[in-house]
Coordinates of C-alpha atoms in Angstrom, one line a residue:
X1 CA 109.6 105.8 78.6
X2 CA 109.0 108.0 81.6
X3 CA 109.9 107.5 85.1
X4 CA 110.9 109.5 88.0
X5 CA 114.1 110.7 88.6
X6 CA 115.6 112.3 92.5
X7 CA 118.3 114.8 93.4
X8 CA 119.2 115.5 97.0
X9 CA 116.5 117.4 97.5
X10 CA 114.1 117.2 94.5
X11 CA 111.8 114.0 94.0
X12 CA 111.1 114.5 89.7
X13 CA 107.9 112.5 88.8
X14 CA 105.2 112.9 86.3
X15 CA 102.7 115.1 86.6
X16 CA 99.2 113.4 88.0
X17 CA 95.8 114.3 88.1
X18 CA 96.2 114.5 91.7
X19 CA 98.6 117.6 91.2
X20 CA 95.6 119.5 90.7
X21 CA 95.4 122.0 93.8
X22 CA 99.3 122.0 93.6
X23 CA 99.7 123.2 90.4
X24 CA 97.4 126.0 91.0
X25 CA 99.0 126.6 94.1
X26 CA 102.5 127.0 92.2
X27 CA 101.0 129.3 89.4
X28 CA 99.5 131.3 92.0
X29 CA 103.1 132.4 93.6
X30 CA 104.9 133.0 90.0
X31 CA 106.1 136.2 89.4
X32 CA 104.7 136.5 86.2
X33 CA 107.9 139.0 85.1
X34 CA 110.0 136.3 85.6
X35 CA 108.8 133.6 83.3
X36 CA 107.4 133.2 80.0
X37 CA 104.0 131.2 81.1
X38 CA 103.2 128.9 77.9
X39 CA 100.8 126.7 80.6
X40 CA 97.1 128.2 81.3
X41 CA 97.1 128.1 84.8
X42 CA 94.9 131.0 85.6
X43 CA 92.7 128.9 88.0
X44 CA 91.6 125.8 89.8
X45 CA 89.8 124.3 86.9
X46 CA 92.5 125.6 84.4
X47 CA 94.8 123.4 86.2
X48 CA 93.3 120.5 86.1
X49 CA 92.5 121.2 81.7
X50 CA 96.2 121.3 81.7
X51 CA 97.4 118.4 83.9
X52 CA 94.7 116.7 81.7
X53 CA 96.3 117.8 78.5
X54 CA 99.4 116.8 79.6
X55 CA 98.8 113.1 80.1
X56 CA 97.1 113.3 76.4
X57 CA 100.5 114.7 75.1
X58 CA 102.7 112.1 77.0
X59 CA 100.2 109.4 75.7
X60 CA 101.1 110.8 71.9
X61 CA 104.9 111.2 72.9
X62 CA 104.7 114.9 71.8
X63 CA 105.3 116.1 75.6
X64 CA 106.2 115.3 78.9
X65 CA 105.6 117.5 82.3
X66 CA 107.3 116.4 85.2
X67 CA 106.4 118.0 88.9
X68 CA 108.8 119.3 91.1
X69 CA 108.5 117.9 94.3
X70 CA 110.5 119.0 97.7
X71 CA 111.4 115.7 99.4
X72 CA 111.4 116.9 102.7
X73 CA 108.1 118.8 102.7
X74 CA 106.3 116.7 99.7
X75 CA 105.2 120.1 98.2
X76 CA 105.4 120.7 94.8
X77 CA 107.7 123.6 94.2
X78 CA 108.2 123.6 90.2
X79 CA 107.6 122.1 87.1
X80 CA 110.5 120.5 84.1
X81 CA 108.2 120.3 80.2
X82 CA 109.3 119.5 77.6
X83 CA 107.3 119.5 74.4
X84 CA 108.6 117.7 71.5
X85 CA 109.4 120.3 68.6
X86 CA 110.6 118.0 65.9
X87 CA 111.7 114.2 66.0
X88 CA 115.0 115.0 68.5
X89 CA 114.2 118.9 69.6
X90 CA 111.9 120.2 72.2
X91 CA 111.4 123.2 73.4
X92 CA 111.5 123.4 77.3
X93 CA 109.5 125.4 80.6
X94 CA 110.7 125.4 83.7
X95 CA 109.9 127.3 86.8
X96 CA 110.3 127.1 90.3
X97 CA 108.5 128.4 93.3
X98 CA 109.8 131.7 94.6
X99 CA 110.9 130.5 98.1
X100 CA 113.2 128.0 96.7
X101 CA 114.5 130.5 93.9
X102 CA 118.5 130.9 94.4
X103 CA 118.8 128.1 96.5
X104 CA 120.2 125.7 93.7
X105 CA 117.1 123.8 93.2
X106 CA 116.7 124.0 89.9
X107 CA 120.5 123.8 89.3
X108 CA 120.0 120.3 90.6
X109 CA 116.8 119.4 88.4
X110 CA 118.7 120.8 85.0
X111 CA 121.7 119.2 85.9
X112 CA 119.8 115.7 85.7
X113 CA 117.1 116.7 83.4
X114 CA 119.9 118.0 80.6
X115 CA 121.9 114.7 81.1
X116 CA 118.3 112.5 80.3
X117 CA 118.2 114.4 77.0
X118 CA 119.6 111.4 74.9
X119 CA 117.1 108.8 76.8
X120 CA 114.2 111.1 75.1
X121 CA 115.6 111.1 71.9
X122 CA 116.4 114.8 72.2
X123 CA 119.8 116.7 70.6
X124 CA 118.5 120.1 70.8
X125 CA 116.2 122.8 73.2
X126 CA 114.6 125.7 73.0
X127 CA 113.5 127.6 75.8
X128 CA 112.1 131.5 76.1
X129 CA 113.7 133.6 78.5
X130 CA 112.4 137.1 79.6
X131 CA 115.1 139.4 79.0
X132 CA 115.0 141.4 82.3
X133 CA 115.3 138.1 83.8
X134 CA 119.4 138.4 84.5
X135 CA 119.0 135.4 86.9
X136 CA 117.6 132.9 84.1
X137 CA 120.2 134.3 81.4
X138 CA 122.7 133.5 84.1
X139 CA 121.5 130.5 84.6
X140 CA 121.6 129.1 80.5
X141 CA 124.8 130.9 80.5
X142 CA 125.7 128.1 83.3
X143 CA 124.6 125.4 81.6
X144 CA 125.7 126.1 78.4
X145 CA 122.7 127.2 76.1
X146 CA 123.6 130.1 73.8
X147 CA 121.2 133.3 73.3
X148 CA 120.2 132.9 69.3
X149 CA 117.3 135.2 69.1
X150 CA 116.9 138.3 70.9
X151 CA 113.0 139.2 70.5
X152 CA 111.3 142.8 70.2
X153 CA 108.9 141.6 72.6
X154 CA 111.0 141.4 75.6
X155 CA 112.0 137.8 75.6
X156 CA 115.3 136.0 74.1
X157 CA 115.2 132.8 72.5
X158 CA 117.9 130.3 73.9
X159 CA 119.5 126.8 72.6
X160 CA 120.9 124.0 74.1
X161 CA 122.9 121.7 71.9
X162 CA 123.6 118.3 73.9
X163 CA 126.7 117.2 72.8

């Protein structure tokens, strides 16, 4: 089951073969400090390997991407994946572009992508946080995900527990 899902100002729909140039776009304006890059996006072609991969892992129900799209300019301006860990855990990515950072975009998108958990089977996330990233540990703090791991290699482990 996937389908698209809309805030105010956030259209939330799978990722398509046509996101090509987009994604690559995105990954191009990523401050690579700020997030903890578990897609290879590097390039053009790398971006179409991965939006390729992605409908492979959503045929085999181990992960969905969703793109981020700005309704009023139809741009892609972030991504929402989540890849199946276990039978009701995933571990997720999320990243935004930098002009729409602190603007509560992606407050919107976790607000409704959090409350889907249960439709996708899911009790439990995971996500990677780079620790010098005080915006994204203020951010989990928000939403309720608790730091369980701080690593040595700069990034923190966080959980959220849908209750």
């Amino acid at each position: 089951m996937l389908y698209s899902l809309e805030t105010n100002r956030v259209l939330i729909r799978p990722l398509e073969k046509a996101d090509q140039q987009a994604l690559w776009h995105l990954f191009e304006r990523l401050d690579k400090e700020l997030f903890r890059n578990p897609v290879p996006v590097v390039d053009l072609a790398s971006a179409g390997h991965y939006i390729d991969q992605s409908i492979l892992d959503l045929a085999s129900g181990q992960a969905i991407c969703w793109a981020l799209m700005d309704k009023a300019s139809a741009m892609m301006i972030g991504l929402w994946h989540w890849a199946r860990s276990n039978k009701d855990e995933a571990s997720i990515y999320c990243c935004i572009a930098p002009e729409c950072m602190r603007k509560g975009y992606m407050s919107e998108v976790a607000t409704i992508m959090i409350s889907q958990m249960p439709a996708y089977g899911l009790k439990k996330a995971l996500a990677s946080v780079p620790a010098q990233n005080l915006e994204a540990r203020y951010f989990m703090l928000h939403f309720g995900w608790t730091c369980i791991e701080k690593g040595n290699d700069g990034y923190e482990t966080w959980e959220f527990v849908y209750k």
